[in-house]
mmCIF file of C-alpha atoms in Angstrom:
data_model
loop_
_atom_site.group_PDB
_atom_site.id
_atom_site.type_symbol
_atom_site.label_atom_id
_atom_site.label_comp_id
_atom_site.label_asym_id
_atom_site.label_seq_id
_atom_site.Cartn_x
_atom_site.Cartn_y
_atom_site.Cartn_z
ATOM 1 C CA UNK A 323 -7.638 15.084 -8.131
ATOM 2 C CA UNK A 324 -8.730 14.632 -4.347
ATOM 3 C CA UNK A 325 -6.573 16.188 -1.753
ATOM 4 C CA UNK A 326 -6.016 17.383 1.705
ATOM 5 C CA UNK A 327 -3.580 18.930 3.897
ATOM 6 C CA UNK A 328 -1.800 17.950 7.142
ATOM 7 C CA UNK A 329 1.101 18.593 8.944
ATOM 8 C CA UNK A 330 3.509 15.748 10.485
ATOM 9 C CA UNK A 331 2.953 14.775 14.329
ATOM 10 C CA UNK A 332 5.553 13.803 16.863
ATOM 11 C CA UNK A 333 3.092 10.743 16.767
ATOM 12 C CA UNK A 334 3.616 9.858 13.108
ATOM 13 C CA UNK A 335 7.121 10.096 13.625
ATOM 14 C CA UNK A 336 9.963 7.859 13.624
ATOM 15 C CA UNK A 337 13.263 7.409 15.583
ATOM 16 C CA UNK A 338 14.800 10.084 13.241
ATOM 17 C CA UNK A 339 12.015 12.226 13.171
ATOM 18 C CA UNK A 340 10.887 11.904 9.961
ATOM 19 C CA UNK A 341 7.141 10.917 9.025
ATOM 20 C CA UNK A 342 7.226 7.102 9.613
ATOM 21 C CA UNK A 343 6.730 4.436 6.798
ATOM 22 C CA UNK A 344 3.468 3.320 8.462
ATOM 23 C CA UNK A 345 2.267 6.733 8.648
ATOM 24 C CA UNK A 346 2.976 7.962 5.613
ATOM 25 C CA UNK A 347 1.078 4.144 4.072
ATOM 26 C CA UNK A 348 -1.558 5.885 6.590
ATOM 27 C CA UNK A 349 -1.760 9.007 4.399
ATOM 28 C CA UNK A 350 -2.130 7.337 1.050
ATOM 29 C CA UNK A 351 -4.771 5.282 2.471
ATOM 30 C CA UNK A 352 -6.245 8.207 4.396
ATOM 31 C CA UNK A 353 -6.447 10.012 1.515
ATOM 32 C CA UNK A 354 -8.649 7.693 -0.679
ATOM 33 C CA UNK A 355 -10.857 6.754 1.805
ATOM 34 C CA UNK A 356 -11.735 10.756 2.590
ATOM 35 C CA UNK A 357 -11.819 10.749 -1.598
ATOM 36 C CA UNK A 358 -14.674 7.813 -1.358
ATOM 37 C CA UNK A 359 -16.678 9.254 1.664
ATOM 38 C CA UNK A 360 -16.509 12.848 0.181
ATOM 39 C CA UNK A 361 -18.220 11.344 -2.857
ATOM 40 C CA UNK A 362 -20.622 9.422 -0.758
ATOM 41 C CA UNK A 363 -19.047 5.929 -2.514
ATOM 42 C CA UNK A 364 -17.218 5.051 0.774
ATOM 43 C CA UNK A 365 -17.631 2.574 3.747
ATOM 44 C CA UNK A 366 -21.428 2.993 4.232
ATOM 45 C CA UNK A 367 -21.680 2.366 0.696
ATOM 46 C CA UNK A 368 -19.617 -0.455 -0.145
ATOM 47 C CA UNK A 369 -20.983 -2.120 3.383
ATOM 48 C CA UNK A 370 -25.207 -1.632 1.822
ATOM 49 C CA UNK A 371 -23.632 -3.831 -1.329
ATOM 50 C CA UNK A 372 -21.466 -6.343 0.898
ATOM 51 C CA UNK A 373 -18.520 -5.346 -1.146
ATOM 52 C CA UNK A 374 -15.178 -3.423 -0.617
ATOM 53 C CA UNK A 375 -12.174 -2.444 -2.489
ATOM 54 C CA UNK A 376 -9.031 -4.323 -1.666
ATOM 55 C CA UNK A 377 -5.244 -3.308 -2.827
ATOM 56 C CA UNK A 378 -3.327 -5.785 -4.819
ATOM 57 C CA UNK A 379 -0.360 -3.763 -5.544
ATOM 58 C CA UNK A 380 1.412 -0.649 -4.153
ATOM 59 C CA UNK A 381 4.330 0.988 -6.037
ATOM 60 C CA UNK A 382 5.699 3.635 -3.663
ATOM 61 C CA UNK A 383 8.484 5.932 -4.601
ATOM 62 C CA UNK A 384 9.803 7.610 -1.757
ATOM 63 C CA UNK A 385 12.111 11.009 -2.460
ATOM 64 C CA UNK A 386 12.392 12.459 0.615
ATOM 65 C CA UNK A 387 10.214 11.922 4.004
ATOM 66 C CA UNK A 388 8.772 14.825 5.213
ATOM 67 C CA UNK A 389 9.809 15.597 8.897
ATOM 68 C CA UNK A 390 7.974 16.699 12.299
ATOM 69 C CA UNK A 391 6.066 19.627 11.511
ATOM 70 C CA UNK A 392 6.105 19.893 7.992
ATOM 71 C CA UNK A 393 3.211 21.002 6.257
ATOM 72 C CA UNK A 394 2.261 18.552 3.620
ATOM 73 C CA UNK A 395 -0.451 17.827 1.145
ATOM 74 C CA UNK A 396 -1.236 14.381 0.141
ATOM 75 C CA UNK A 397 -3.579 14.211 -2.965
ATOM 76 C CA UNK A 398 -5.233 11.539 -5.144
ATOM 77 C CA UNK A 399 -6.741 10.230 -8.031
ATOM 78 C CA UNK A 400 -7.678 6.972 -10.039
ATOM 79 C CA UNK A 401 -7.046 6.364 -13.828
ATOM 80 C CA UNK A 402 -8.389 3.328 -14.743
ATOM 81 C CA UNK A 403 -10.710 0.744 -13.995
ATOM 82 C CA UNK A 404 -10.859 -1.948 -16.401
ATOM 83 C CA UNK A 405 -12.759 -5.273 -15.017
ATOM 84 C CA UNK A 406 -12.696 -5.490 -11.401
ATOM 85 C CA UNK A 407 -9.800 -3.536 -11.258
ATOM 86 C CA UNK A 408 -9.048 0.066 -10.553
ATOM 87 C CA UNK A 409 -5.640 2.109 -10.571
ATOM 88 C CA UNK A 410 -4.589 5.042 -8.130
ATOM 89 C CA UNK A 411 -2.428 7.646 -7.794
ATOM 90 C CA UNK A 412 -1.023 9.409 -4.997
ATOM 91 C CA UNK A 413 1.490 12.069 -4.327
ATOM 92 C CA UNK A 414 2.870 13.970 -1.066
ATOM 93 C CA UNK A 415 3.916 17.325 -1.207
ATOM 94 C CA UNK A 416 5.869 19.671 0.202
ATOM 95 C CA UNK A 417 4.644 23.577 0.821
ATOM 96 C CA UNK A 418 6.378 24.746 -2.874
ATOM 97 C CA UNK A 419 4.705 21.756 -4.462
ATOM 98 C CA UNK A 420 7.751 19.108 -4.934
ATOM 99 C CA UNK A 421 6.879 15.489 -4.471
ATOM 100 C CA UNK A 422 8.600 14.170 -1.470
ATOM 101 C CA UNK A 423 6.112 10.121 -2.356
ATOM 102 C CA UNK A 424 4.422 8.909 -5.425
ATOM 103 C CA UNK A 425 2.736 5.908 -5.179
ATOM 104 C CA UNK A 426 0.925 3.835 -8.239
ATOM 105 C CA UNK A 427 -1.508 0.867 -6.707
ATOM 106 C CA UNK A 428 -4.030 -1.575 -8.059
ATOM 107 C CA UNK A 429 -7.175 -2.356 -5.945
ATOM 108 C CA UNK A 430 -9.594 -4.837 -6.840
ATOM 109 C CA UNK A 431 -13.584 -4.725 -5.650
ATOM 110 C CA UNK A 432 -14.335 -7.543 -3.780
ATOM 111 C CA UNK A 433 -17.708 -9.224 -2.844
ATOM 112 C CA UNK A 434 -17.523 -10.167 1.181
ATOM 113 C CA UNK A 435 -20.519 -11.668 1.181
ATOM 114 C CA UNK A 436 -19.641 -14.120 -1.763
ATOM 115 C CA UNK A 437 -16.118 -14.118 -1.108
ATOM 116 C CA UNK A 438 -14.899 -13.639 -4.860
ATOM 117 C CA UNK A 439 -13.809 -10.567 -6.880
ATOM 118 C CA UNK A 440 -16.405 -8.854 -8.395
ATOM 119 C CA UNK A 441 -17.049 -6.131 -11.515
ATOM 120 C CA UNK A 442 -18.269 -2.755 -9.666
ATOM 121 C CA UNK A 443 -20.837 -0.866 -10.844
ATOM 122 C CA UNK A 444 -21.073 2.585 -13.031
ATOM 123 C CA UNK A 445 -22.202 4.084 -9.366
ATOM 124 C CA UNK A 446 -18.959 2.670 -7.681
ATOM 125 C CA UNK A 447 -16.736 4.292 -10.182
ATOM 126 C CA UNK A 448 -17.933 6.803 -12.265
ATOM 127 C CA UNK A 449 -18.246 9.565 -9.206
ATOM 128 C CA UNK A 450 -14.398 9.430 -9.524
ATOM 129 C CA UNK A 451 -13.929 10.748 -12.696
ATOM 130 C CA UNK A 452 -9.958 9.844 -14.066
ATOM 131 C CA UNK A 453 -6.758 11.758 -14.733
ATOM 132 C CA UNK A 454 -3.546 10.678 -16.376
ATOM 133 C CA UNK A 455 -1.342 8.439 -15.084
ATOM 134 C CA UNK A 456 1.567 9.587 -12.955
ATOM 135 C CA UNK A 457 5.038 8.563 -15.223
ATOM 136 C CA UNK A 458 5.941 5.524 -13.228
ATOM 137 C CA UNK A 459 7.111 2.098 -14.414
ATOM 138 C CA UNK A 460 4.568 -0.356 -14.516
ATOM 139 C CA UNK A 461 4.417 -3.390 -12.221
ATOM 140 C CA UNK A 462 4.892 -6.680 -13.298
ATOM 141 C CA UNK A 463 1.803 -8.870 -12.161
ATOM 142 C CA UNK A 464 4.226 -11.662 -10.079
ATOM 143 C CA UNK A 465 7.040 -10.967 -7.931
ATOM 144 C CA UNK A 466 9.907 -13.163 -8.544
ATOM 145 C CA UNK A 467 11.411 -14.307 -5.688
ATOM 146 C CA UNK A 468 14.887 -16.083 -5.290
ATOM 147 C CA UNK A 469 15.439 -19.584 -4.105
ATOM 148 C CA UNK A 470 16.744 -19.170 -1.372
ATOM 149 C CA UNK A 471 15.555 -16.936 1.375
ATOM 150 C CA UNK A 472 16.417 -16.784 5.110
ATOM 151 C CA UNK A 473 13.704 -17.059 7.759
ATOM 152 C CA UNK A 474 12.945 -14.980 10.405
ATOM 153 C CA UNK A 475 10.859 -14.766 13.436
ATOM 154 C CA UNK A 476 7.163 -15.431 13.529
ATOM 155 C CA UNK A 477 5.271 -12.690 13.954
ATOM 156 C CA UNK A 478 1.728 -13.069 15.917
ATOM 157 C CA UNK A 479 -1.590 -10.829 14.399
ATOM 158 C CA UNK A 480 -3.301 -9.004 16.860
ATOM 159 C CA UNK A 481 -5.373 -6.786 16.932
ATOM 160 C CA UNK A 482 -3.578 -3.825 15.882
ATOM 161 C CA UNK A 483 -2.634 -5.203 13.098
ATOM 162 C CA UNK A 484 -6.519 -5.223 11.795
ATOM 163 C CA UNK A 485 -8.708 -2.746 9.863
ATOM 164 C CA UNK A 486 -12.572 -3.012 9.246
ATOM 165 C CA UNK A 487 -12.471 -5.827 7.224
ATOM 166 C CA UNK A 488 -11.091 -8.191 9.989
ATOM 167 C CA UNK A 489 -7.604 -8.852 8.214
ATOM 168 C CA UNK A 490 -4.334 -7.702 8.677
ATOM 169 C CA UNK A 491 -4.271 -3.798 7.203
ATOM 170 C CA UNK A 492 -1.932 -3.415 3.571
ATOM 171 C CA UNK A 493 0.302 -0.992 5.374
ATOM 172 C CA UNK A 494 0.896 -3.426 8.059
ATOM 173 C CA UNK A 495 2.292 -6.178 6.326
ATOM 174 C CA UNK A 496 4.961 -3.120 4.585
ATOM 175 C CA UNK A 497 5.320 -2.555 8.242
ATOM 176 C CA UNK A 498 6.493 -6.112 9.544
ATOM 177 C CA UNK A 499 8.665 -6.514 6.415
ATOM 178 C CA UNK A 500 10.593 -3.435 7.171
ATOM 179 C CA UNK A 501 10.774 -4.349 10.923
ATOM 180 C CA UNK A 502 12.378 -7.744 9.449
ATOM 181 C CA UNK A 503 15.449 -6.278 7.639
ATOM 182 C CA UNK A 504 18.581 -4.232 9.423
ATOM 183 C CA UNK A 505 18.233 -1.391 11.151
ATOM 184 C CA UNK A 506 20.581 0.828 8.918
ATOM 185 C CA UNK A 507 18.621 -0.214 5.857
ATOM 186 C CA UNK A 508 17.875 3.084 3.996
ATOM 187 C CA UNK A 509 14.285 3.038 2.587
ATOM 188 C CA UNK A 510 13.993 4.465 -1.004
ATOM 189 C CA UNK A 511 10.638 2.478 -2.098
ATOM 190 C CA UNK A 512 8.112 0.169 -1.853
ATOM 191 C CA UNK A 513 6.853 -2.711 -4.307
ATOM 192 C CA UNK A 514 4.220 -5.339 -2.144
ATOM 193 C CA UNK A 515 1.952 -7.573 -4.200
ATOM 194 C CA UNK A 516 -0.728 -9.000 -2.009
ATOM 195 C CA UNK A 517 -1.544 -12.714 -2.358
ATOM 196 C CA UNK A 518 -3.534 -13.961 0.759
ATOM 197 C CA UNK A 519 -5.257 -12.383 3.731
ATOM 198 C CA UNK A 520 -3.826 -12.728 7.342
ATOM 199 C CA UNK A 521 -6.705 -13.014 10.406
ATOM 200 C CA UNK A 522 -6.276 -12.393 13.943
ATOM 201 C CA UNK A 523 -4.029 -15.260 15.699
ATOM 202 C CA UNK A 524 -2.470 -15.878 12.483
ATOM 203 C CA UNK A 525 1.327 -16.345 12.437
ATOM 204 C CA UNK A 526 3.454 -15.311 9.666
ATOM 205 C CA UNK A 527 6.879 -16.002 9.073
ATOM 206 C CA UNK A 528 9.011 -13.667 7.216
ATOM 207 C CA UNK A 529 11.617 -15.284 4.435
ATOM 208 C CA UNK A 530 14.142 -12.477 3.264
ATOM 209 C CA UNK A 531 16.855 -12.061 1.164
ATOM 210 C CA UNK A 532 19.316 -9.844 -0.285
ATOM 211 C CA UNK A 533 19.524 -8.190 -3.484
ATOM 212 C CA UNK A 534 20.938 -5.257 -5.637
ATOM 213 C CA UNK A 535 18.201 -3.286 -5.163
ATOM 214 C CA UNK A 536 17.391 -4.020 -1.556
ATOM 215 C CA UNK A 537 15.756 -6.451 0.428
ATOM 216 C CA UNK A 538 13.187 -8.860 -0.957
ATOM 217 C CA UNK A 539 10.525 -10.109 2.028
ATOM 218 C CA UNK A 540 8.071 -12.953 1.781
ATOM 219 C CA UNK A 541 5.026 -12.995 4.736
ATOM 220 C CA UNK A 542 3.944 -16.695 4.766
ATOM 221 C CA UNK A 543 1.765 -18.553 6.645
ATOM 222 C CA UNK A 544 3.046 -21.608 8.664
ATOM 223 C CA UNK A 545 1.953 -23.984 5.934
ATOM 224 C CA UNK A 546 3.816 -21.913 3.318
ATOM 225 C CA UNK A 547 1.000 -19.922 1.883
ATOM 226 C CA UNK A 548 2.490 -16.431 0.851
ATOM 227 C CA UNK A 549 0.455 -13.718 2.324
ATOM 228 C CA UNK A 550 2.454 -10.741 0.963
ATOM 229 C CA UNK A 551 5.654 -9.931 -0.718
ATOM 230 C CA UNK A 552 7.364 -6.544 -0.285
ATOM 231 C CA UNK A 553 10.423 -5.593 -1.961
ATOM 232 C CA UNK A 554 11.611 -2.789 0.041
ATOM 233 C CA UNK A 555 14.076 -0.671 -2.406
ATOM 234 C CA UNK A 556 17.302 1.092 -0.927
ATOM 235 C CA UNK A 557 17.545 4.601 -1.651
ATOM 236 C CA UNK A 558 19.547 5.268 -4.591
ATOM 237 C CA UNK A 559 19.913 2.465 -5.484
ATOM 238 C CA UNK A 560 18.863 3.296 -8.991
ATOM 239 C CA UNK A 561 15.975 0.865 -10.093
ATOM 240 C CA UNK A 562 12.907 1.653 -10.386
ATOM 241 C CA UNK A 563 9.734 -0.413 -9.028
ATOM 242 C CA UNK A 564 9.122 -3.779 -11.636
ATOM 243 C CA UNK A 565 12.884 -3.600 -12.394
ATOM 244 C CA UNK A 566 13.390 -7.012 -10.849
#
């Protein structure tokens, strides 16, 4: 297990002062990027081989967010890789060592150069080492969505919305899906299942809809190409991520 500690900033922050969804997506990918470079497997790595990892799933389960000024630890650790696959952890923690987020993701390596998926290398994932699986439902590989789903404003990439490899940040998508539900909507957890990249000056359209567990958003591109869906799960609700 990889770790490090932090403690949540007025930046991080939302309007109730609790760490924000973005931030705390900021953590968990924080976290395994520190895990990487620690191990010297990280960005100056993965740039010498023209490759990268990319998410393809997130399963976040979120118990309680942490608020301004809590001292938190966020820790780490993968538990399989089979093909060109590999499967996280993550947890947050309180000071007395309760989970406040668990997440479960699947990333898969990726050559930028060829632009195709590609099997990593004994050196790309053996420095890792593994650890058992946190107890958390598995994801189904496709998100179903309903037929009909209402559509919402466009929303414009810019540059913010970008990490290193030139597309639209994993956390950022969660981000515009949660900025395209109601206000009131009580977060409780997180199921996104990546399909397509988003560049800068891309538009994507969000398509929501309603459902017993919360609210169901599909990212598309103008020509319908699905970028991301998120289901974004009300708290207690009581389902659990794949339940759909």
């Amino acid at each position: 297990m990889y770790s490090f500690d932090s403690r949540v900033r007025y930046s991080e922050t939302d309007e109730n002062g609790s760490l924000s969804l973005l931030s705390m997506m900021d953590y968990l990918q924080d976290c395994s990027t520190f895990q990487s470079e620690d191990l010297n497997v990280g960005f100056a790595h993965l740039a010498e081989k023209h490759c990268a990892w990319w998410v393809y799933s997130w399963n976040i389960e979120i118990l309680s967010m942490p608020e301004l000024g809590s001292r938190i630890r966020i820790a780490t650790w993968p538990y399989r890789f089979r093909g060109v696959f590999g499967y996280r952890n993550f947890v947050i923690r309180d000071e007395e060592g309760r989970d406040l987020v668990r997440a479960d993701s699947v990333w898969f390596f990726y050559n930028v150069e060829k632009h195709c998926p590609a099997r990593p290398d004994n050196e790309d994932v053996v420095p890792y080492g593994m650890e058992e699986r946190l107890p958390m439902p598995e994801m189904p590989r496709k998100m179903r969505l309903p037929d009909e789903m209402e559509e919402m404003p466009g929303i414009l990439v810019m540059r913010h919305h970008l990490d290193t490899n030139r597309h639209v940040n994993n956390a950022q998508y969660i981000e515009m899906a949660r900025e395209s539900v109601p206000a009131a909507f009580r977060l409780g957890g997180v199921w996104a299942e990546y399909r397509k990249m988003a560049v800068l000056g891309d538009t994507l359209i969000p398509f929501r809809a309603k459902t017993d567990e919360g609210w169901l958003v599909s990212l598309r591109k103008p020509d319908g190409q699905v970028c991301v869906n998120v289901l974004l799960r009300e708290k207690n609700s009581g389902k659990q991520g794949g339940e759909i």
